[in-house]
PDB file of C-alpha atoms in Angstrom:
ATOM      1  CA  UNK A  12      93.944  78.736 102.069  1.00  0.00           C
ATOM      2  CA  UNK A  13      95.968  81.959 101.720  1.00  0.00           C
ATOM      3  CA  UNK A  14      95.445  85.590 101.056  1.00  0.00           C
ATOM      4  CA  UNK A  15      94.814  86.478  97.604  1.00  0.00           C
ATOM      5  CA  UNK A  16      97.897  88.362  95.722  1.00  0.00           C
ATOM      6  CA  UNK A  17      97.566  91.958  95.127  1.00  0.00           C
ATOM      7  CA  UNK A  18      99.589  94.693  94.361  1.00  0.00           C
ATOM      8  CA  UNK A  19     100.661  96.490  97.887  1.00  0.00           C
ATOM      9  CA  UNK A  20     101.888  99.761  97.795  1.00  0.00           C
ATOM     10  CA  UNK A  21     104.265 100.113 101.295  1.00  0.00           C
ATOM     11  CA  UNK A  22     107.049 103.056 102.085  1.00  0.00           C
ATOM     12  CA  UNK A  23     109.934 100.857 103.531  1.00  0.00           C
ATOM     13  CA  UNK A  24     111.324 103.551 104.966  1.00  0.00           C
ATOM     14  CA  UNK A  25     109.977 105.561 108.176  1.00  0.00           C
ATOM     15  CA  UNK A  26     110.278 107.728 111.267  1.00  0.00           C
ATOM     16  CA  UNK A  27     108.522 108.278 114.024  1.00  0.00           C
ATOM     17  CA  UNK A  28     109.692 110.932 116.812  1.00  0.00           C
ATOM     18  CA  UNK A  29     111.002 107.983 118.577  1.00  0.00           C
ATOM     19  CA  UNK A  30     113.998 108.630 116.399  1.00  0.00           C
ATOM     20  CA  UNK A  31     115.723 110.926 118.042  1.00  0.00           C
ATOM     21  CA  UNK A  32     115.789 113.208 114.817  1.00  0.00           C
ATOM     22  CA  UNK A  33     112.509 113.043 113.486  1.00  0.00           C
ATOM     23  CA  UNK A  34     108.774 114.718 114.723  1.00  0.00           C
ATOM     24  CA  UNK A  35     106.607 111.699 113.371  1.00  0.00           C
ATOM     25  CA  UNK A  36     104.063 110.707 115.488  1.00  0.00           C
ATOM     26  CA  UNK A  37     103.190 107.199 114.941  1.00  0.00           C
ATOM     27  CA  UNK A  38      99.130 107.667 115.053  1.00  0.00           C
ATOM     28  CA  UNK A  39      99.518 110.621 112.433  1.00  0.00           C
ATOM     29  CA  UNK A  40     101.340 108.187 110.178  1.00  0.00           C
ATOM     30  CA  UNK A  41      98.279 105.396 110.452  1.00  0.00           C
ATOM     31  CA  UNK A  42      95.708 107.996 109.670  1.00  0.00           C
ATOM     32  CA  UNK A  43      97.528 109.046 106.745  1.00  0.00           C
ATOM     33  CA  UNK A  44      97.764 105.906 105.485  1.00  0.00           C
ATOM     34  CA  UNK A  45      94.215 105.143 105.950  1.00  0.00           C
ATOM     35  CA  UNK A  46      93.488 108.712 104.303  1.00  0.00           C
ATOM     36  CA  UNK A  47      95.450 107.418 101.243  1.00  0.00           C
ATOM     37  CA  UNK A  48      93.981 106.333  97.997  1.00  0.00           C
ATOM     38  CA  UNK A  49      96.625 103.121  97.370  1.00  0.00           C
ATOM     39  CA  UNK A  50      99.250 103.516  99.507  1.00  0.00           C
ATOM     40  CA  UNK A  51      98.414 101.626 102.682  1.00  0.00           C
ATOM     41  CA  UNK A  52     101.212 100.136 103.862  1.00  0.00           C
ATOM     42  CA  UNK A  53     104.728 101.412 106.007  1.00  0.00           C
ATOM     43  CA  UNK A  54     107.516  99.722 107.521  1.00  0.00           C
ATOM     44  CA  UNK A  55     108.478 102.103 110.509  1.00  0.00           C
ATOM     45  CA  UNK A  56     111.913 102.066 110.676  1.00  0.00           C
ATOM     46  CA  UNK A  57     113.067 104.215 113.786  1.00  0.00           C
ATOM     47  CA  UNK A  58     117.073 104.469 114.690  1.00  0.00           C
ATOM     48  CA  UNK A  59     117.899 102.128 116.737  1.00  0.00           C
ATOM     49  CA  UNK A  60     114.387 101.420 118.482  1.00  0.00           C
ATOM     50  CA  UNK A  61     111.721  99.645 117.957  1.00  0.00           C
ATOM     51  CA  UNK A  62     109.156 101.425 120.263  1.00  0.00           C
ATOM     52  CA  UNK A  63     107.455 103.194 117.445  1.00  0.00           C
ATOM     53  CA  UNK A  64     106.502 100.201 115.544  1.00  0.00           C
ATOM     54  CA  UNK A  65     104.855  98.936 118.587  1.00  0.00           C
ATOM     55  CA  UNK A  66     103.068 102.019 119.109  1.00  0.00           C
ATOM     56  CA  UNK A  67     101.833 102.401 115.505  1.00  0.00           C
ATOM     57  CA  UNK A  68     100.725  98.826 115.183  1.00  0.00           C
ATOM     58  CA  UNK A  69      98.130  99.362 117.932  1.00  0.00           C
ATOM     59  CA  UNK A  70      96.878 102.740 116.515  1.00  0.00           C
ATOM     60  CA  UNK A  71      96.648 100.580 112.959  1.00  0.00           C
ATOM     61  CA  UNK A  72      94.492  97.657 115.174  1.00  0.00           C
ATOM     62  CA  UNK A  73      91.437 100.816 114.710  1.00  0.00           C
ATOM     63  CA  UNK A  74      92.187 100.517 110.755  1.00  0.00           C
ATOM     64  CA  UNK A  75      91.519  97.197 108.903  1.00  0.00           C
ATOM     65  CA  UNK A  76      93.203  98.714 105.543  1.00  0.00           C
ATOM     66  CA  UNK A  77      96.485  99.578 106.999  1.00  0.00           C
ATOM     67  CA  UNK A  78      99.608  97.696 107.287  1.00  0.00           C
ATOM     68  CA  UNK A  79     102.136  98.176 109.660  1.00  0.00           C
ATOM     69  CA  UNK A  80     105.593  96.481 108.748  1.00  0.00           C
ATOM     70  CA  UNK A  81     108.093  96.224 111.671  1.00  0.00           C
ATOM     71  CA  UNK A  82     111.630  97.633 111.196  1.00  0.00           C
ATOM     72  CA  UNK A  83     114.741  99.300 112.372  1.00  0.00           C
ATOM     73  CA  UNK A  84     117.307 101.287 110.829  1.00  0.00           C
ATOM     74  CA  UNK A  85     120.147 100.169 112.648  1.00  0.00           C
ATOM     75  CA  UNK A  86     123.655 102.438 113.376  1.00  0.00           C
ATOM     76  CA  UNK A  87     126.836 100.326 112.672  1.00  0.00           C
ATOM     77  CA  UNK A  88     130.363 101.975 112.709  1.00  0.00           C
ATOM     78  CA  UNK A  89     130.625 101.943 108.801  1.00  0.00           C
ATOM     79  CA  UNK A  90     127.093 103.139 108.390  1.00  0.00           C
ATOM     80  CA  UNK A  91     123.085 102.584 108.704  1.00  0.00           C
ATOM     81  CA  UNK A  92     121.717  99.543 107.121  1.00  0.00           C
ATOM     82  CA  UNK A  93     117.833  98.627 107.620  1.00  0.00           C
ATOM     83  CA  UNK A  94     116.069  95.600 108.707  1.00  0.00           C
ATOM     84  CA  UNK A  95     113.190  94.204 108.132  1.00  0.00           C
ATOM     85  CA  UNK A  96     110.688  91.886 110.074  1.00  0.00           C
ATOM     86  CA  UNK A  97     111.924  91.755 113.556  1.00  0.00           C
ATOM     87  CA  UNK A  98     110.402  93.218 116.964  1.00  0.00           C
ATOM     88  CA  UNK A  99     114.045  93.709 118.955  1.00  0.00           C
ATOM     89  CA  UNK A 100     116.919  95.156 118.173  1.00  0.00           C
ATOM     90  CA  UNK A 101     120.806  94.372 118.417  1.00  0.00           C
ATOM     91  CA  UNK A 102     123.062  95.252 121.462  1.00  0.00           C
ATOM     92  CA  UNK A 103     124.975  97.893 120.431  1.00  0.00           C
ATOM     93  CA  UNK A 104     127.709  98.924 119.477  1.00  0.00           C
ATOM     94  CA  UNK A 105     127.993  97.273 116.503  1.00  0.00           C
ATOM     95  CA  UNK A 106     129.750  96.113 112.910  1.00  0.00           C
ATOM     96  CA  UNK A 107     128.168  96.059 109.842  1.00  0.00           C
ATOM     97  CA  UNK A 108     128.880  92.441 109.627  1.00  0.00           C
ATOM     98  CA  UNK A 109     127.543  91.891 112.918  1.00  0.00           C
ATOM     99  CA  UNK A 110     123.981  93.918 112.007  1.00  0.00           C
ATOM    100  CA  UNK A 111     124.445  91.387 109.182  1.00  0.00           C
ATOM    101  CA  UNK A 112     124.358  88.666 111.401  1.00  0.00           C
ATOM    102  CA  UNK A 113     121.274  89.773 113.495  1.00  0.00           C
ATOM    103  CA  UNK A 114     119.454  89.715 110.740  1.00  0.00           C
ATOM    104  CA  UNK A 115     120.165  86.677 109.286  1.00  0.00           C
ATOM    105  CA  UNK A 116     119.576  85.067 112.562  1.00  0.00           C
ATOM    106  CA  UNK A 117     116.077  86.203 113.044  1.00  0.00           C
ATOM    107  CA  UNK A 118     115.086  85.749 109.177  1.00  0.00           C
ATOM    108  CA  UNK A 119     115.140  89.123 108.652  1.00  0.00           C
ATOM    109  CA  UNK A 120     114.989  91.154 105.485  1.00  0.00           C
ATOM    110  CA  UNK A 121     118.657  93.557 104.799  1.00  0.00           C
ATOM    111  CA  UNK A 122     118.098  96.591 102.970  1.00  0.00           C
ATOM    112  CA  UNK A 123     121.034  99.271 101.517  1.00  0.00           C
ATOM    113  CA  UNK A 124     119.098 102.249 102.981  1.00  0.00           C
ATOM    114  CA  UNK A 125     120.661 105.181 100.856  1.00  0.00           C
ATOM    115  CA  UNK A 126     124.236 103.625 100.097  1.00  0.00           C
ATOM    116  CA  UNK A 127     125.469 107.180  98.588  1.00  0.00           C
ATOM    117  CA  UNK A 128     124.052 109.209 101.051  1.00  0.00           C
ATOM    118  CA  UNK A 129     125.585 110.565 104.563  1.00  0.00           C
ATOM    119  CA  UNK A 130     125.431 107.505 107.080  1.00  0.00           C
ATOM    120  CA  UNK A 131     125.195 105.194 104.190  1.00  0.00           C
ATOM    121  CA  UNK A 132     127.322 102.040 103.883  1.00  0.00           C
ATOM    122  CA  UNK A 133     128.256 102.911 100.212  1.00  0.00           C
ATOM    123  CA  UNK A 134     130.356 100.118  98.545  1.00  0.00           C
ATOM    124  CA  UNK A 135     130.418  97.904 101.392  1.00  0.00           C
ATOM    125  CA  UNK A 136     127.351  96.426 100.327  1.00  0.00           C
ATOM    126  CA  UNK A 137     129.193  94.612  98.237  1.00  0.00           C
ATOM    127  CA  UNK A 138     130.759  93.379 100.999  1.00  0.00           C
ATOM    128  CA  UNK A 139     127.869  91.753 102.952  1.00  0.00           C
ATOM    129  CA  UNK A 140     124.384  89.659 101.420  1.00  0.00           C
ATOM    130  CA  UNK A 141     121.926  92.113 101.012  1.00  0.00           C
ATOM    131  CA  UNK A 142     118.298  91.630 100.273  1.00  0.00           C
ATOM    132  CA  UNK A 143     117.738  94.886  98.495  1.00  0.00           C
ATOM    133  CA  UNK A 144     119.167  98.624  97.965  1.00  0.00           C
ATOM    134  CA  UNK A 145     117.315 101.423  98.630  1.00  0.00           C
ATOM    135  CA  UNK A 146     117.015 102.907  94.837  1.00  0.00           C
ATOM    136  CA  UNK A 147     114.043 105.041  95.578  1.00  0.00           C
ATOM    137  CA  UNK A 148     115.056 107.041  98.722  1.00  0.00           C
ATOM    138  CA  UNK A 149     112.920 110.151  99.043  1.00  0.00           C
ATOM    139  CA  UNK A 150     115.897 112.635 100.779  1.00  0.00           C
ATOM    140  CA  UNK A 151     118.612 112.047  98.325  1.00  0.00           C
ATOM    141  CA  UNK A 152     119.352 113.673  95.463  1.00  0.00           C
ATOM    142  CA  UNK A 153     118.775 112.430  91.923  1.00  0.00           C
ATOM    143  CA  UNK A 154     122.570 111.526  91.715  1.00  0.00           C
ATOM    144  CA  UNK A 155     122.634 109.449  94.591  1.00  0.00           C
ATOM    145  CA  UNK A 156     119.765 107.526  94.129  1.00  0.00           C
ATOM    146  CA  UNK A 157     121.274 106.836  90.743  1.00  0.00           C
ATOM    147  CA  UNK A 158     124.656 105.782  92.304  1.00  0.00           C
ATOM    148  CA  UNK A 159     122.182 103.234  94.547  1.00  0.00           C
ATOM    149  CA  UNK A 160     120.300 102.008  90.956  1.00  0.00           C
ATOM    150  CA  UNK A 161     123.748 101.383  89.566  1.00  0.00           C
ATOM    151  CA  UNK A 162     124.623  99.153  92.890  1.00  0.00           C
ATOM    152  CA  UNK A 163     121.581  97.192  92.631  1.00  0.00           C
ATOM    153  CA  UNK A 164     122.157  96.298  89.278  1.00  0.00           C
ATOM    154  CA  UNK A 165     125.946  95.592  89.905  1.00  0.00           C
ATOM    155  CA  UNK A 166     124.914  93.344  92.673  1.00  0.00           C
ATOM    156  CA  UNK A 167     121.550  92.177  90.782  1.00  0.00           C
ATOM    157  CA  UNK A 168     119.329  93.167  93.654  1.00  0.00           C
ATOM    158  CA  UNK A 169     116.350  94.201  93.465  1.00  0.00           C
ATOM    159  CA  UNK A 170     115.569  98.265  93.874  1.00  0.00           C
ATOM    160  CA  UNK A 171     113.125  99.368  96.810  1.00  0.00           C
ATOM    161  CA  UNK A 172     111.619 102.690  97.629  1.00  0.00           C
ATOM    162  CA  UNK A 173     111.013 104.350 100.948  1.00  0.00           C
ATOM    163  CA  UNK A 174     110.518 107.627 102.256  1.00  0.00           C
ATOM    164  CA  UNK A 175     113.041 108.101 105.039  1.00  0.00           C
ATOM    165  CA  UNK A 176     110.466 110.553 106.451  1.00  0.00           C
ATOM    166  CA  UNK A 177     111.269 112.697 109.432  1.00  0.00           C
ATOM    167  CA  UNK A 178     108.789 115.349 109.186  1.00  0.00           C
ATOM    168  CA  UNK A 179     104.858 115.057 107.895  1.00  0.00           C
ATOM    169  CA  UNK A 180     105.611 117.207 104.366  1.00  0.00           C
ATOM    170  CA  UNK A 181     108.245 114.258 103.630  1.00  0.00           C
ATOM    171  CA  UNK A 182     105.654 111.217 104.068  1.00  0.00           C
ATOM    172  CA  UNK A 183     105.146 108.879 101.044  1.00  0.00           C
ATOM    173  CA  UNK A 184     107.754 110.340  98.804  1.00  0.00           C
ATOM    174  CA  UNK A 185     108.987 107.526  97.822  1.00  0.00           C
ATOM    175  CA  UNK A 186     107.346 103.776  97.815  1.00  0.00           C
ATOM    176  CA  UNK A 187     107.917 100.191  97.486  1.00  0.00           C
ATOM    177  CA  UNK A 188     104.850  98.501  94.621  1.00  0.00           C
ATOM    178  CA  UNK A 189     105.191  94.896  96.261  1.00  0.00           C
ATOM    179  CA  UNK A 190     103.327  91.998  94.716  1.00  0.00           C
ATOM    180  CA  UNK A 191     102.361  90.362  97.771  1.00  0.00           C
ATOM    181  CA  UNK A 192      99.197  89.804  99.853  1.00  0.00           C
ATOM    182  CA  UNK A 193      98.201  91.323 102.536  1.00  0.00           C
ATOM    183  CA  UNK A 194     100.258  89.190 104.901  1.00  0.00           C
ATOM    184  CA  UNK A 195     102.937  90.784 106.430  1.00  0.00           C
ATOM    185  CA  UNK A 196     105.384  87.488 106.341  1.00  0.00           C
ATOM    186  CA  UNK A 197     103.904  87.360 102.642  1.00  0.00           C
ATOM    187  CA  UNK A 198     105.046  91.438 101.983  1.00  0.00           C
ATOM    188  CA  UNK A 199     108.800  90.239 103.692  1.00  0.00           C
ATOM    189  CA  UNK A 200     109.208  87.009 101.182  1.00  0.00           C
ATOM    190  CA  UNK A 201     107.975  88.942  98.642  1.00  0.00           C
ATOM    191  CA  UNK A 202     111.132  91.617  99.083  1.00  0.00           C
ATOM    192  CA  UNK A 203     113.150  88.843  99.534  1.00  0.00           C
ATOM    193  CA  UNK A 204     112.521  87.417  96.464  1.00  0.00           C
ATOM    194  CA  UNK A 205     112.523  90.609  94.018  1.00  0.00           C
ATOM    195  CA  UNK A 206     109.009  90.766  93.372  1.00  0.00           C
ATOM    196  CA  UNK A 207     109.249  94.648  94.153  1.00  0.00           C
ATOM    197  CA  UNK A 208     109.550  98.045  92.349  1.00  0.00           C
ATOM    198  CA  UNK A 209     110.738 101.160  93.310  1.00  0.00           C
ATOM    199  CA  UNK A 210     108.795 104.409  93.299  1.00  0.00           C
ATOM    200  CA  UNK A 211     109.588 107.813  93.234  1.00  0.00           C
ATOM    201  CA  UNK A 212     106.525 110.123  93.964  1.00  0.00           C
ATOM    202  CA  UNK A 213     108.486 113.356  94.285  1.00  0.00           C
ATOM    203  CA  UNK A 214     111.699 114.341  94.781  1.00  0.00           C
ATOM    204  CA  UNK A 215     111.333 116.015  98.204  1.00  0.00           C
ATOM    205  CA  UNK A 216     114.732 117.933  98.609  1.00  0.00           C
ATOM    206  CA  UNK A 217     114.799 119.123  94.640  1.00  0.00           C
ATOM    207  CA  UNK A 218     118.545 117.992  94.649  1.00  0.00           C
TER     208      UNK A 218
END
């Protein structure tokens, strides 16, 4: 018998300070999600490495409520794209269309991370078979989450919101609503099929 379906409120878009940009440390982002009042849930989505999801998911083992959703934000040549759901990452260098191809491989979930933003693919996601654009990223501006709305719909895929934390002040900015149980293979079909909303808690950069 499965889990029951609830509403799970996840930010699909984090770093630790395994990224070589960011000052995240991966126990600091469990306890904030445990110190949260609904959102309980974060994919961890370091560049290129998946050594902070590792590391978070055994400081969540301590927390029953939290979720830890494993993730990498992959650098192509024509930009980042994220993925969703796997535990390795792709030799690199690599295309686009070859991150594409990972993914697909290992039944991963593709999302536009910020399409209009530096390091984003832009309109080249029309290009490859998304499973969702980042609508809802917390460090862009108003105008170029916009310009990612306006893709989504063009490409009728579904919005989802993450973060794209860095730094501690930039946590939970933006958020994914995700009607899915509990289940983290549950929370991944659940993007996949467009049962998902995008969130925008506060614009962080006041772009």
């Amino acid at each position: 018998m499965g889990e029951a379906l609830t509403m799970i409120c996840a930010d699909l878009h984090v770093h630790t300070f395994y990224s070589g940009d960011a000052h995240i440390p991966p126990r600091l982002i469990v306890e904030e999600l445990h110190a949260h009042p609904f959102l309980k849930a974060a994919a961890i989505t370091d560049h290129d490495t998946i050594n902070g999801y590792f590391e978070a998911k055994r400081w969540a083992s301590d927390y029953a409520d939290v979720i830890i959703i494993p993730g990498v934000e992959v650098s192509t040549f024509e930009g980042h794209l994220t993925i969703l759901g796997i535990t390795e990452t792709p030799n690199r260098p690599l295309s686009l269309l070859e991150a594409v191809d990972f993914a697909r491989e290992n039944d991963a979930v593709i999302i536009v991370a910020h399409p209009y933003r530096v390091m984003g693919i832009g309109d080249l996601a029309r290009n490859i078979k998304a499973d969702a654009i980042e609508t809802c990223n917390g460090r862009s501006s108003k105008k170029e989450n916009k310009l990612a709305e306006e893709l989504a719909k063009s490409l009728n895929l579904p919005g989802v919101g993450g973060s794209d934390a860095h730094r501690r002040e930039q946590l939970w900015t933006a958020y994914t609503e995700i009607d899915a149980s509990t289940d983290i293979n549950d929370i991944l079909a659940a993007i996949k099929h467009g049962k998902v909303k995008a969130v925008m808690h506060r614009q962080n950069n006041g772009r």
